[in-house]
Each structure stands twice: as C-alpha cells, then as structure tokens.
PDB file of C-alpha atoms in Angstrom:
ATOM      1  CA  MET S  28     -20.134   6.686  15.863  1.00 83.00           C
ATOM      2  CA  LEU S  29     -19.938   9.180  18.720  1.00 77.00           C
ATOM      3  CA  VAL S  30     -16.494  10.055  20.067  1.00 77.00           C
ATOM      4  CA  GLN S  31     -16.354  12.288  23.124  1.00 74.00           C
ATOM      5  CA  THR S  32     -13.313  14.338  24.051  1.00 81.00           C
ATOM      6  CA  VAL S  33     -12.356  17.687  25.545  1.00 76.00           C
ATOM      7  CA  VAL S  34     -10.172  19.925  23.378  1.00 80.00           C
ATOM      8  CA  ASP S  35      -8.387  23.141  24.294  1.00 80.00           C
ATOM      9  CA  THR S  36      -8.893  25.929  21.768  1.00 84.00           C
ATOM     10  CA  ARG S  37      -5.936  28.231  21.167  1.00 82.00           C
ATOM     11  CA  LEU S  38      -6.086  31.788  19.845  1.00 83.00           C
ATOM     12  CA  GLY S  39      -3.036  33.877  18.999  1.00 81.00           C
ATOM     13  CA  TRP S  40      -2.766  37.563  18.247  1.00 82.00           C
ATOM     14  CA  ASP S  41       0.350  37.645  16.081  1.00 83.00           C
ATOM     15  CA  TYR S  42      -0.688  38.063  12.447  1.00 83.00           C
ATOM     16  CA  ASP S  43       2.676  38.834  10.867  1.00 83.00           C
ATOM     17  CA  PRO S  44       3.716  36.342   8.138  1.00 80.00           C
ATOM     18  CA  THR S  45       6.842  34.375   8.986  1.00 82.00           C
ATOM     19  CA  GLY S  46       7.867  32.914   5.658  1.00 75.00           C
ATOM     20  CA  SER S  47       7.930  29.469   7.271  1.00 87.00           C
ATOM     21  CA  ARG S  48       7.734  26.191   5.387  1.00 92.00           C
ATOM     22  CA  VAL S  49       4.159  25.841   6.643  1.00 92.00           C
ATOM     23  CA  ARG S  50       3.356  29.171   4.991  1.00 92.00           C
ATOM     24  CA  THR S  51       4.820  27.861   1.728  1.00 93.00           C
ATOM     25  CA  LEU S  52       2.705  24.730   2.071  1.00 93.00           C
ATOM     26  CA  TYR S  53      -0.362  26.894   2.651  1.00 94.00           C
ATOM     27  CA  GLU S  54       0.308  28.818  -0.577  1.00 94.00           C
ATOM     28  CA  ARG S  55       0.697  25.540  -2.462  1.00 94.00           C
ATOM     29  CA  ALA S  56      -2.582  24.321  -0.981  1.00 95.00           C
ATOM     30  CA  LYS S  57      -4.440  27.402  -2.219  1.00 95.00           C
ATOM     31  CA  GLU S  58      -3.017  26.924  -5.706  1.00 95.00           C
ATOM     32  CA  GLY S  59      -3.809  23.201  -5.726  1.00 94.00           C
ATOM     33  CA  GLN S  60      -7.557  23.412  -5.149  1.00 96.00           C
ATOM     34  CA  TRP S  61      -9.778  21.501  -7.578  1.00 96.00           C
ATOM     35  CA  LYS S  62     -13.466  20.683  -7.913  1.00 96.00           C
ATOM     36  CA  VAL S  63     -15.267  17.361  -7.928  1.00 97.00           C
ATOM     37  CA  GLU S  64     -16.841  18.538 -11.182  1.00 96.00           C
ATOM     38  CA  ASP S  65     -13.359  18.554 -12.758  1.00 95.00           C
ATOM     39  CA  ILE S  66     -13.551  14.740 -12.811  1.00 97.00           C
ATOM     40  CA  ASP S  67     -14.885  13.103 -15.983  1.00 97.00           C
ATOM     41  CA  TRP S  68     -17.858  11.273 -14.477  1.00 97.00           C
ATOM     42  CA  THR S  69     -18.896   9.898 -17.881  1.00 97.00           C
ATOM     43  CA  LEU S  70     -16.099   7.304 -17.639  1.00 97.00           C
ATOM     44  CA  ASP S  71     -17.555   3.813 -17.383  1.00 96.00           C
ATOM     45  CA  VAL S  72     -16.876   1.538 -14.420  1.00 97.00           C
ATOM     46  CA  PRO S  73     -17.597  -2.028 -15.595  1.00 97.00           C
ATOM     47  CA  PHE S  74     -17.731  -3.359 -12.045  1.00 97.00           C
ATOM     48  CA  GLY S  75     -17.476  -7.147 -11.963  1.00 95.00           C
ATOM     49  CA  ALA S  76     -16.382  -7.514 -15.586  1.00 96.00           C
ATOM     50  CA  PRO S  77     -13.558  -9.946 -16.492  1.00 95.00           C
ATOM     51  CA  LEU S  78     -10.130  -8.409 -15.998  1.00 95.00           C
ATOM     52  CA  PRO S  79      -6.862  -8.781 -17.916  1.00 91.00           C
ATOM     53  CA  ASP S  80      -4.306 -11.262 -16.673  1.00 87.00           C
ATOM     54  CA  ASP S  81      -2.549 -10.208 -13.510  1.00 86.00           C
ATOM     55  CA  SER S  82       1.223 -10.347 -13.096  1.00 89.00           C
ATOM     56  CA  ALA S  83       2.874 -13.737 -12.752  1.00 92.00           C
ATOM     57  CA  PHE S  84       3.486 -12.919  -9.085  1.00 93.00           C
ATOM     58  CA  ALA S  85      -0.215 -12.206  -8.571  1.00 93.00           C
ATOM     59  CA  MET S  86      -1.348 -15.278 -10.448  1.00 93.00           C
ATOM     60  CA  SER S  87       0.896 -17.449  -8.308  1.00 95.00           C
ATOM     61  CA  ALA S  88      -0.790 -15.875  -5.278  1.00 94.00           C
ATOM     62  CA  PHE S  89      -4.177 -16.760  -6.731  1.00 95.00           C
ATOM     63  CA  ALA S  90      -3.048 -20.354  -7.213  1.00 95.00           C
ATOM     64  CA  ALA S  91      -2.150 -20.502  -3.509  1.00 96.00           C
ATOM     65  CA  SER S  92      -5.338 -18.788  -2.347  1.00 96.00           C
ATOM     66  CA  PRO S  93      -8.628 -20.255  -1.078  1.00 97.00           C
ATOM     67  CA  LEU S  94     -10.153 -18.927  -4.325  1.00 96.00           C
ATOM     68  CA  ALA S  95      -8.137 -21.173  -6.632  1.00 96.00           C
ATOM     69  CA  LYS S  96     -10.598 -24.064  -6.506  1.00 95.00           C
ATOM     70  CA  ARG S  97     -13.345 -21.759  -7.830  1.00 96.00           C
ATOM     71  CA  GLY S  98     -11.430 -20.938 -11.014  1.00 95.00           C
ATOM     72  CA  ARG S  99     -10.102 -17.750 -12.558  1.00 94.00           C
ATOM     73  CA  PRO S 100     -13.414 -15.771 -12.386  1.00 95.00           C
ATOM     74  CA  ALA S 101     -13.133 -15.845  -8.587  1.00 96.00           C
ATOM     75  CA  TRP S 102      -9.823 -13.976  -8.760  1.00 95.00           C
ATOM     76  CA  ASP S 103     -11.398 -11.258 -10.881  1.00 96.00           C
ATOM     77  CA  GLU S 104     -14.284 -11.051  -8.400  1.00 97.00           C
ATOM     78  CA  PHE S 105     -11.772 -10.705  -5.561  1.00 97.00           C
ATOM     79  CA  ARG S 106      -9.909  -7.921  -7.385  1.00 97.00           C
ATOM     80  CA  TRP S 107     -13.117  -5.937  -7.879  1.00 98.00           C
ATOM     81  CA  GLU S 108     -14.191  -6.505  -4.285  1.00 98.00           C
ATOM     82  CA  LEU S 109     -10.774  -5.403  -3.059  1.00 97.00           C
ATOM     83  CA  GLN S 110     -11.164  -2.170  -5.016  1.00 97.00           C
ATOM     84  CA  SER S 111     -14.650  -1.591  -3.606  1.00 98.00           C
ATOM     85  CA  TRP S 112     -13.420  -2.289  -0.073  1.00 98.00           C
ATOM     86  CA  MET S 113     -10.380  -0.036  -0.381  1.00 97.00           C
ATOM     87  CA  VAL S 114     -12.282   2.925  -1.813  1.00 98.00           C
ATOM     88  CA  SER S 115     -14.929   2.486   0.889  1.00 98.00           C
ATOM     89  CA  GLN S 116     -12.257   2.625   3.596  1.00 97.00           C
ATOM     90  CA  PHE S 117     -10.725   5.685   1.889  1.00 97.00           C
ATOM     91  CA  LEU S 118     -14.096   7.388   2.227  1.00 98.00           C
ATOM     92  CA  HIS S 119     -14.468   6.564   5.916  1.00 97.00           C
ATOM     93  CA  GLY S 120     -10.908   7.678   6.643  1.00 97.00           C
ATOM     94  CA  GLU S 121     -11.381  10.947   4.750  1.00 97.00           C
ATOM     95  CA  GLN S 122     -14.405  11.854   6.862  1.00 97.00           C
ATOM     96  CA  ALA S 123     -12.322  11.388  10.012  1.00 96.00           C
ATOM     97  CA  ALA S 124      -9.495  13.415   8.437  1.00 96.00           C
ATOM     98  CA  MET S 125     -11.939  16.252   7.801  1.00 96.00           C
ATOM     99  CA  VAL S 126     -12.847  16.276  11.500  1.00 95.00           C
ATOM    100  CA  VAL S 127      -9.190  16.108  12.554  1.00 95.00           C
ATOM    101  CA  SER S 128      -8.324  19.040  10.289  1.00 96.00           C
ATOM    102  CA  ALA S 129     -11.005  21.127  11.961  1.00 94.00           C
ATOM    103  CA  ARG S 130      -9.646  20.053  15.344  1.00 94.00           C
ATOM    104  CA  LEU S 131      -6.144  21.165  14.373  1.00 95.00           C
ATOM    105  CA  VAL S 132      -7.476  24.596  13.420  1.00 95.00           C
ATOM    106  CA  GLU S 133      -8.547  24.887  17.055  1.00 94.00           C
ATOM    107  CA  THR S 134      -5.491  23.415  18.715  1.00 93.00           C
ATOM    108  CA  MET S 135      -2.437  24.481  16.689  1.00 91.00           C
ATOM    109  CA  LYS S 136      -0.450  27.232  18.366  1.00 87.00           C
ATOM    110  CA  ASP S 137       0.593  29.411  15.428  1.00 90.00           C
ATOM    111  CA  LEU S 138      -1.641  31.183  12.932  1.00 92.00           C
ATOM    112  CA  GLU S 139       0.017  29.820   9.780  1.00 93.00           C
ATOM    113  CA  SER S 140      -0.572  26.252  10.946  1.00 94.00           C
ATOM    114  CA  LYS S 141      -4.207  27.178  11.490  1.00 95.00           C
ATOM    115  CA  PHE S 142      -4.290  28.594   7.953  1.00 95.00           C
ATOM    116  CA  TYR S 143      -2.957  25.361   6.515  1.00 95.00           C
ATOM    117  CA  ALA S 144      -5.217  23.111   8.592  1.00 96.00           C
ATOM    118  CA  THR S 145      -8.182  25.097   7.266  1.00 96.00           C
ATOM    119  CA  THR S 146      -7.179  24.324   3.670  1.00 97.00           C
ATOM    120  CA  GLN S 147      -6.806  20.669   4.614  1.00 97.00           C
ATOM    121  CA  ALA S 148     -10.355  20.619   5.987  1.00 97.00           C
ATOM    122  CA  VAL S 149     -11.528  21.880   2.582  1.00 97.00           C
ATOM    123  CA  ASP S 150      -9.433  19.200   0.852  1.00 97.00           C
ATOM    124  CA  GLU S 151     -10.901  16.459   3.031  1.00 97.00           C
ATOM    125  CA  ALA S 152     -14.465  17.647   2.418  1.00 98.00           C
ATOM    126  CA  ARG S 153     -13.790  17.401  -1.320  1.00 98.00           C
ATOM    127  CA  HIS S 154     -12.333  13.896  -0.862  1.00 98.00           C
ATOM    128  CA  VAL S 155     -15.430  12.770   1.028  1.00 98.00           C
ATOM    129  CA  GLU S 156     -17.571  14.203  -1.765  1.00 98.00           C
ATOM    130  CA  VAL S 157     -15.614  12.584  -4.594  1.00 98.00           C
ATOM    131  CA  PHE S 158     -15.266   9.113  -3.037  1.00 98.00           C
ATOM    132  CA  SER S 159     -18.890   9.032  -1.872  1.00 98.00           C
ATOM    133  CA  ARG S 160     -20.064   9.971  -5.364  1.00 98.00           C
ATOM    134  CA  TYR S 161     -17.889   7.278  -6.962  1.00 98.00           C
ATOM    135  CA  LEU S 162     -19.225   4.618  -4.604  1.00 98.00           C
ATOM    136  CA  ARG S 163     -22.814   5.800  -4.873  1.00 98.00           C
ATOM    137  CA  GLU S 164     -22.907   6.009  -8.666  1.00 97.00           C
ATOM    138  CA  LYS S 165     -20.418   3.382  -9.811  1.00 98.00           C
ATOM    139  CA  VAL S 166     -20.144   0.584  -7.212  1.00 98.00           C
ATOM    140  CA  PRO S 167     -23.095  -1.723  -6.488  1.00 96.00           C
ATOM    141  CA  ASP S 168     -22.414  -2.559  -2.828  1.00 96.00           C
ATOM    142  CA  PRO S 169     -19.827  -0.447  -0.961  1.00 98.00           C
ATOM    143  CA  TYR S 170     -18.420  -1.608   2.372  1.00 98.00           C
ATOM    144  CA  PRO S 171     -19.087  -0.189   5.839  1.00 98.00           C
ATOM    145  CA  VAL S 172     -16.123   0.964   7.886  1.00 97.00           C
ATOM    146  CA  CYS S 173     -14.044  -2.060   8.874  1.00 97.00           C
ATOM    147  CA  ASP S 174     -13.491  -2.733  12.573  1.00 97.00           C
ATOM    148  CA  PRO S 175      -9.717  -2.094  12.645  1.00 97.00           C
ATOM    149  CA  LEU S 176     -10.106   1.296  10.942  1.00 97.00           C
ATOM    150  CA  ARG S 177     -13.019   2.227  13.196  1.00 97.00           C
ATOM    151  CA  LEU S 178     -10.981   1.377  16.304  1.00 97.00           C
ATOM    152  CA  MET S 179      -8.037   3.353  14.996  1.00 96.00           C
ATOM    153  CA  LEU S 180     -10.153   6.415  14.239  1.00 96.00           C
ATOM    154  CA  GLU S 181     -11.842   6.229  17.649  1.00 96.00           C
ATOM    155  CA  SER S 182      -8.445   6.153  19.319  1.00 95.00           C
ATOM    156  CA  ILE S 183      -7.209   9.170  17.346  1.00 95.00           C
ATOM    157  CA  LEU S 184     -10.321  11.280  17.821  1.00 94.00           C
ATOM    158  CA  SER S 185     -10.742  10.517  21.528  1.00 94.00           C
ATOM    159  CA  ASP S 186      -7.319  11.928  22.431  1.00 94.00           C
ATOM    160  CA  SER S 187      -7.166  15.580  23.501  1.00 92.00           C
ATOM    161  CA  ARG S 188      -3.443  16.034  22.755  1.00 93.00           C
ATOM    162  CA  TRP S 189      -2.879  17.750  19.414  1.00 93.00           C
ATOM    163  CA  ASP S 190       0.372  15.943  18.674  1.00 95.00           C
ATOM    164  CA  VAL S 191      -1.234  12.519  19.191  1.00 96.00           C
ATOM    165  CA  VAL S 192      -4.127  13.471  16.914  1.00 96.00           C
ATOM    166  CA  ALA S 193      -1.700  14.756  14.263  1.00 96.00           C
ATOM    167  CA  LEU S 194       0.512  11.678  14.621  1.00 97.00           C
ATOM    168  CA  GLY S 195      -2.411   9.303  14.218  1.00 96.00           C
ATOM    169  CA  MET S 196      -4.027  11.057  11.272  1.00 96.00           C
ATOM    170  CA  GLN S 197      -1.315  12.951   9.384  1.00 96.00           C
ATOM    171  CA  ILE S 198       1.344  10.257   9.693  1.00 96.00           C
ATOM    172  CA  MET S 199      -0.344   6.880  10.227  1.00 96.00           C
ATOM    173  CA  VAL S 200      -3.559   7.321   8.219  1.00 96.00           C
ATOM    174  CA  GLU S 201      -2.690   9.925   5.590  1.00 95.00           C
ATOM    175  CA  ALA S 202       0.739   8.557   4.672  1.00 96.00           C
ATOM    176  CA  LEU S 203      -0.728   5.076   4.228  1.00 96.00           C
ATOM    177  CA  ALA S 204      -3.497   6.443   1.999  1.00 95.00           C
ATOM    178  CA  MET S 205      -1.028   8.466  -0.054  1.00 95.00           C
ATOM    179  CA  ALA S 206       1.012   5.348  -0.765  1.00 95.00           C
ATOM    180  CA  ALA S 207      -2.109   3.407  -1.747  1.00 95.00           C
ATOM    181  CA  PHE S 208      -3.165   6.195  -4.118  1.00 95.00           C
ATOM    182  CA  ARG S 209       0.229   6.101  -5.800  1.00 93.00           C
ATOM    183  CA  LEU S 210      -0.229   2.381  -6.491  1.00 93.00           C
ATOM    184  CA  ALA S 211      -3.701   2.886  -7.959  1.00 92.00           C
ATOM    185  CA  ASN S 212      -2.633   2.334 -11.559  1.00 89.00           C
ATOM    186  CA  ASN S 213      -1.545  -1.174 -10.626  1.00 89.00           C
ATOM    187  CA  THR S 214      -4.256  -2.073  -8.109  1.00 92.00           C
ATOM    188  CA  PHE S 215      -7.460  -0.499  -9.468  1.00 96.00           C
ATOM    189  CA  HIS S 216      -9.362  -1.435 -12.601  1.00 96.00           C
ATOM    190  CA  ASP S 217     -11.101   1.583 -14.124  1.00 97.00           C
ATOM    191  CA  GLU S 218      -9.879   4.936 -15.377  1.00 97.00           C
ATOM    192  CA  LEU S 219     -12.319   6.928 -13.259  1.00 98.00           C
ATOM    193  CA  ILE S 220     -10.966   5.802  -9.881  1.00 98.00           C
ATOM    194  CA  LYS S 221      -7.414   6.120 -11.188  1.00 97.00           C
ATOM    195  CA  SER S 222      -8.023   9.760 -12.098  1.00 97.00           C
ATOM    196  CA  ILE S 223      -9.681  10.415  -8.731  1.00 97.00           C
ATOM    197  CA  THR S 224      -6.862   8.898  -6.701  1.00 97.00           C
ATOM    198  CA  ALA S 225      -4.263  10.817  -8.726  1.00 96.00           C
ATOM    199  CA  MET S 226      -5.890  14.124  -7.788  1.00 96.00           C
ATOM    200  CA  VAL S 227      -6.558  13.164  -4.181  1.00 97.00           C
ATOM    201  CA  GLY S 228      -2.998  11.862  -3.875  1.00 96.00           C
ATOM    202  CA  ARG S 229      -1.559  15.291  -4.648  1.00 95.00           C
ATOM    203  CA  ASP S 230      -3.558  16.742  -1.769  1.00 96.00           C
ATOM    204  CA  GLU S 231      -2.482  13.939   0.567  1.00 96.00           C
ATOM    205  CA  ALA S 232       1.184  14.608  -0.143  1.00 95.00           C
ATOM    206  CA  ARG S 233       0.705  18.117   1.276  1.00 96.00           C
ATOM    207  CA  HIS S 234      -1.153  16.748   4.293  1.00 96.00           C
ATOM    208  CA  VAL S 235       1.666  14.357   5.141  1.00 97.00           C
ATOM    209  CA  SER S 236       4.199  17.162   4.709  1.00 96.00           C
ATOM    210  CA  PHE S 237       2.204  19.295   7.138  1.00 96.00           C
ATOM    211  CA  GLY S 238       2.257  16.479   9.670  1.00 96.00           C
ATOM    212  CA  VAL S 239       6.012  16.105   9.339  1.00 97.00           C
ATOM    213  CA  LEU S 240       6.618  19.861   9.633  1.00 96.00           C
ATOM    214  CA  SER S 241       4.315  20.122  12.655  1.00 95.00           C
ATOM    215  CA  LEU S 242       5.780  17.167  14.543  1.00 96.00           C
ATOM    216  CA  ALA S 243       9.475  17.299  13.608  1.00 93.00           C
ATOM    217  CA  GLY S 244      11.609  17.838  16.687  1.00 92.00           C
ATOM    218  CA  ILE S 245       8.910  17.778  19.345  1.00 95.00           C
ATOM    219  CA  TYR S 246       9.554  14.185  20.423  1.00 95.00           C
ATOM    220  CA  ASP S 247      13.205  14.988  21.114  1.00 92.00           C
ATOM    221  CA  GLU S 248      11.997  17.449  23.747  1.00 94.00           C
ATOM    222  CA  MET S 249       9.695  14.975  25.530  1.00 95.00           C
ATOM    223  CA  THR S 250      10.521  12.838  28.530  1.00 95.00           C
ATOM    224  CA  SER S 251      11.394   9.200  27.910  1.00 95.00           C
ATOM    225  CA  ALA S 252       7.985   8.200  29.297  1.00 96.00           C
ATOM    226  CA  GLU S 253       6.135  10.584  26.960  1.00 96.00           C
ATOM    227  CA  ARG S 254       8.126   9.382  23.987  1.00 96.00           C
ATOM    228  CA  ALA S 255       7.567   5.730  24.906  1.00 96.00           C
ATOM    229  CA  GLU S 256       3.831   6.388  25.033  1.00 97.00           C
ATOM    230  CA  ARG S 257       3.892   7.815  21.503  1.00 97.00           C
ATOM    231  CA  GLU S 258       5.914   4.845  20.280  1.00 97.00           C
ATOM    232  CA  GLU S 259       3.351   2.494  21.789  1.00 97.00           C
ATOM    233  CA  LEU S 260       0.570   4.415  20.033  1.00 96.00           C
ATOM    234  CA  VAL S 261       2.429   4.009  16.732  1.00 97.00           C
ATOM    235  CA  LEU S 262       2.695   0.251  17.204  1.00 98.00           C
ATOM    236  CA  GLU S 263      -0.945  -0.072  18.237  1.00 97.00           C
ATOM    237  CA  SER S 264      -1.970   1.773  15.074  1.00 97.00           C
ATOM    238  CA  ALA S 265       0.390  -0.345  12.978  1.00 97.00           C
ATOM    239  CA  SER S 266      -1.141  -3.518  14.417  1.00 98.00           C
ATOM    240  CA  LEU S 267      -4.614  -2.306  13.444  1.00 97.00           C
ATOM    241  CA  ILE S 268      -3.348  -1.442   9.954  1.00 97.00           C
ATOM    242  CA  ARG S 269      -2.012  -4.986   9.562  1.00 97.00           C
ATOM    243  CA  ARG S 270      -5.289  -6.446  10.819  1.00 97.00           C
ATOM    244  CA  ARG S 271      -7.215  -4.193   8.448  1.00 97.00           C
ATOM    245  CA  PHE S 272      -5.394  -5.676   5.461  1.00 97.00           C
ATOM    246  CA  LEU S 273      -6.215  -9.242   6.442  1.00 98.00           C
ATOM    247  CA  LEU S 274      -9.427  -8.441   4.505  1.00 98.00           C
ATOM    248  CA  GLU S 275     -11.919 -10.171   6.785  1.00 98.00           C
ATOM    249  CA  ASP S 276     -14.850  -8.247   5.271  1.00 98.00           C
ATOM    250  CA  ILE S 277     -14.012  -9.407   1.754  1.00 98.00           C
ATOM    251  CA  TRP S 278     -13.676 -13.056   2.723  1.00 98.00           C
ATOM    252  CA  GLU S 279     -17.065 -12.873   4.424  1.00 98.00           C
ATOM    253  CA  ARG S 280     -18.734 -11.283   1.408  1.00 98.00           C
ATOM    254  CA  MET S 281     -17.218 -13.851  -0.963  1.00 98.00           C
ATOM    255  CA  ASP S 282     -18.258 -16.708   1.317  1.00 97.00           C
ATOM    256  CA  VAL S 283     -14.671 -17.805   1.882  1.00 98.00           C
ATOM    257  CA  ASN S 284     -13.801 -19.524   5.144  1.00 97.00           C
ATOM    258  CA  ARG S 285     -12.591 -16.618   7.277  1.00 96.00           C
ATOM    259  CA  ALA S 286      -9.683 -18.489   8.850  1.00 97.00           C
ATOM    260  CA  GLU S 287      -8.413 -19.623   5.431  1.00 97.00           C
ATOM    261  CA  GLY S 288      -8.764 -16.155   3.950  1.00 98.00           C
ATOM    262  CA  VAL S 289      -7.031 -14.452   6.866  1.00 98.00           C
ATOM    263  CA  GLU S 290      -4.160 -16.953   6.810  1.00 98.00           C
ATOM    264  CA  PHE S 291      -3.674 -16.348   3.094  1.00 97.00           C
ATOM    265  CA  ALA S 292      -3.696 -12.561   3.554  1.00 97.00           C
ATOM    266  CA  ALA S 293      -1.352 -12.780   6.526  1.00 97.00           C
ATOM    267  CA  TYR S 294       1.382 -14.918   5.002  1.00 97.00           C
ATOM    268  CA  ASN S 295       1.171 -14.966   1.212  1.00 97.00           C
ATOM    269  CA  ASP S 296       4.188 -13.218  -0.323  1.00 96.00           C
ATOM    270  CA  LEU S 297       2.066 -10.949  -2.540  1.00 95.00           C
ATOM    271  CA  MET S 298      -0.139  -9.795   0.321  1.00 96.00           C
ATOM    272  CA  VAL S 299       2.841  -9.199   2.616  1.00 97.00           C
ATOM    273  CA  ALA S 300       4.677  -7.277  -0.111  1.00 96.00           C
ATOM    274  CA  TYR S 301       1.656  -5.021  -0.696  1.00 95.00           C
ATOM    275  CA  ARG S 302       1.351  -4.168   3.005  1.00 96.00           C
ATOM    276  CA  GLN S 303       5.070  -3.461   3.240  1.00 97.00           C
ATOM    277  CA  THR S 304       4.987  -1.283   0.132  1.00 96.00           C
ATOM    278  CA  ILE S 305       2.156   0.963   1.287  1.00 95.00           C
ATOM    279  CA  PHE S 306       3.486   1.090   4.862  1.00 97.00           C
ATOM    280  CA  SER S 307       6.930   2.191   3.683  1.00 95.00           C
ATOM    281  CA  ARG S 308       5.671   5.775   3.361  1.00 96.00           C
ATOM    282  CA  VAL S 309       4.492   5.653   6.993  1.00 97.00           C
ATOM    283  CA  GLY S 310       7.897   4.369   8.068  1.00 96.00           C
ATOM    284  CA  HIS S 311       9.632   7.142   6.145  1.00 96.00           C
ATOM    285  CA  SER S 312       7.466   9.785   7.814  1.00 97.00           C
ATOM    286  CA  LEU S 313       8.057   8.281  11.255  1.00 97.00           C
ATOM    287  CA  GLY S 314      11.784   8.564  10.584  1.00 97.00           C
ATOM    288  CA  GLN S 315      11.390  12.216   9.619  1.00 97.00           C
ATOM    289  CA  ILE S 316       9.721  13.101  12.921  1.00 97.00           C
ATOM    290  CA  GLY S 317      12.123  11.058  15.031  1.00 96.00           C
ATOM    291  CA  LEU S 318       9.803   8.207  16.015  1.00 96.00           C
ATOM    292  CA  LEU S 319      11.483   5.331  14.228  1.00 96.00           C
ATOM    293  CA  GLY S 320      13.716   4.229  17.060  1.00 95.00           C
ATOM    294  CA  PRO S 321      14.825   0.658  17.821  1.00 96.00           C
ATOM    295  CA  ASN S 322      11.629  -0.290  19.650  1.00 96.00           C
ATOM    296  CA  VAL S 323       9.386   0.897  16.827  1.00 97.00           C
ATOM    297  CA  ARG S 324      11.571  -0.729  14.157  1.00 97.00           C
ATOM    298  CA  LYS S 325      11.505  -4.008  16.070  1.00 96.00           C
ATOM    299  CA  GLY S 326       7.741  -3.851  16.454  1.00 97.00           C
ATOM    300  CA  LEU S 327       7.143  -3.054  12.791  1.00 97.00           C
ATOM    301  CA  HIS S 328       9.431  -5.896  11.764  1.00 96.00           C
ATOM    302  CA  GLN S 329       7.488  -8.297  14.009  1.00 96.00           C
ATOM    303  CA  LEU S 330       4.267  -7.127  12.360  1.00 96.00           C
ATOM    304  CA  ASP S 331       5.815  -7.832   8.933  1.00 95.00           C
ATOM    305  CA  LEU S 332       5.265  -4.207   7.907  1.00 96.00           C
ATOM    306  CA  MET S 333       8.890  -3.315   7.332  1.00 90.00           C
ATOM    307  CA  ARG S 334      11.263  -5.033   4.965  1.00 78.00           C
ATOM    308  CA  TYR S 335      14.537  -6.131   6.516  1.00 55.00           C
ATOM    309  CA  SER S 336      16.461  -3.959   4.024  1.00 47.00           C
ATOM    310  CA  GLU S 337      14.471  -0.897   5.093  1.00 50.00           C
ATOM    311  CA  GLU S 338      15.039  -1.674   8.743  1.00 49.00           C
ATOM    312  CA  THR S 339      18.809  -1.973   8.439  1.00 44.00           C
ATOM    313  CA  LYS S 340      19.419   1.103   6.263  1.00 46.00           C
ATOM    314  CA  ARG S 341      17.744   3.597   8.620  1.00 46.00           C
TER     315      ARG S 341
END
C-alpha cells in the first residue's frame, strides 16, 4: 500500500526541559521498555483445539448464529478464527502506528513531544515484531488487512495535518486497541497471546495519554467549520470501525453466507455489546479532547457504538 502525502517538518531550538506532563510520560516510556525476548515463547498455542464452554450469554449468541446448525465445534472454530483475525489486524494497525509515530516526530512543535513520539515509534516497532512472530510461529493462516482498517489507515496517513493524524491514530485506533487488549483474558484462548497483549496494552495506555495531552484544548480554538470537519472525520472512522467488526473476512473463510454472518454480527446482543465495550475507551478519549459534542454523540448512537447510559451521562 502506497500512501502519498506532503508533510511539513518542524525544528525547534529550545532545549530546556519544561517539566510538562508530556515530559513525565516520556520518562515513563523510557522506564517501560521491554524486549520481545522477554516473552515466554515456549508456551503452546493449541490453535483449533476444543475450547471450554463460553458464558451463557455467548452460548445464546451461538444458538442464534448461522453456525448453530453445524454444532458446537463450529463455535470453537469461530472463536479461534476471531482470535487469528483480531491479532492479524493488531499487527497491521501497529505497522501504521509506527509510521505515524515517526511522522509526529517530524511535525510536533515542541521538543518534548518529539522525544515522546520517538519512544512510541520504538514501542510500535516492538509491537510489530511481537505480533508478527506470534502469527508466524503459532497461527496457521493469519489474515490480511481487512478493507475497513485499510481504508481507515489510508485516510489517516494521507492527511498532512498533524492533529488529524494524531486524532485518527492516537485516539481512534490506539484507544480501540487498548480496550481490546484489556479484554484479552476473556476473548483470547492461549496464555501466550494473553501475556503479549498485557505487555503491549501498557504501552498503548501511554500512547493514548499522549494523544489526549497533545490534542486537549486545540479544538476549542478552531473555527466551527474546522471543528465540524474533525467531527465528521471521527464519525467516518467510527463507521469503518463498526464495519470492521461485522467480520466479513471470517464469514468468508468459514464458508458462511456473508449476508447472514454480517446480519448476525450487526444485531446480535453479544456482538453489539462487544463493539460498545471496546469503543467506550475511544468515546472517553474523545470527551477528554473536547470532540464528543452532540453531533458526534448522535452519530455514535446511530452506529450502535455508544450505550444509551454512556451517552446521557456525558
């Protein structure tokens, strides 16, 4: 995938430390570095093996799914394929995040933000390394980048404005990934990927914090037209996130009628609840940077990405 854009590079000549919150985040990032070799790669991944019973909520979803007529083994196959698909999309997103981090080193105005973005680039390189190794060594048939994620990444990387790039990656992509990592103990099926996502998740928490610190307050200073454009970008990204989790690639691989699979993913209570749960971190971050106004809340509610209780309490 080739994405062409023109980016302004900023250099500053003030090297005095400021004691800012970004500086504190930078110090935490230096202390939080880890190596891919720290992972216990001897842990077995019995991909495709029978799995323990799911929750009653999940089993009721299975009973309502297009897989039910194939019997319980089909649900276990779906759960393994979902894990393979999700980790594959993590990998593709992390590569884009690595590129965005390098871009932010160029475009951020102050030196301490450049410092932090440099540590994030190192984090993202490590994430690409760890997820690619997991998929290469432990998963028989990883997934290519799905169309909604590819379109979202193209949109982020093709924009020359640093705040739009940071909004798309640090808030929309990274916050979503962080939430998914935090649910790994309930959604993934081997100890190796659980340990990987726990370590990556700690890095992602810093990345989201950097996005919030970098973007907080700037939208209050924009014109109504500029702000409306950013809100529209948020909703376009949210729509692609929803489409991404309709799981078209998985239905195709499992030879499930695509329309039936997509309808199940779109409206089943379990699938809706999962999307809302992982998107809640995105919504929280949007609120922190001042981009969760009435139009965005309405749009997210229409996309079924925000619970009514979350919408009304903000």
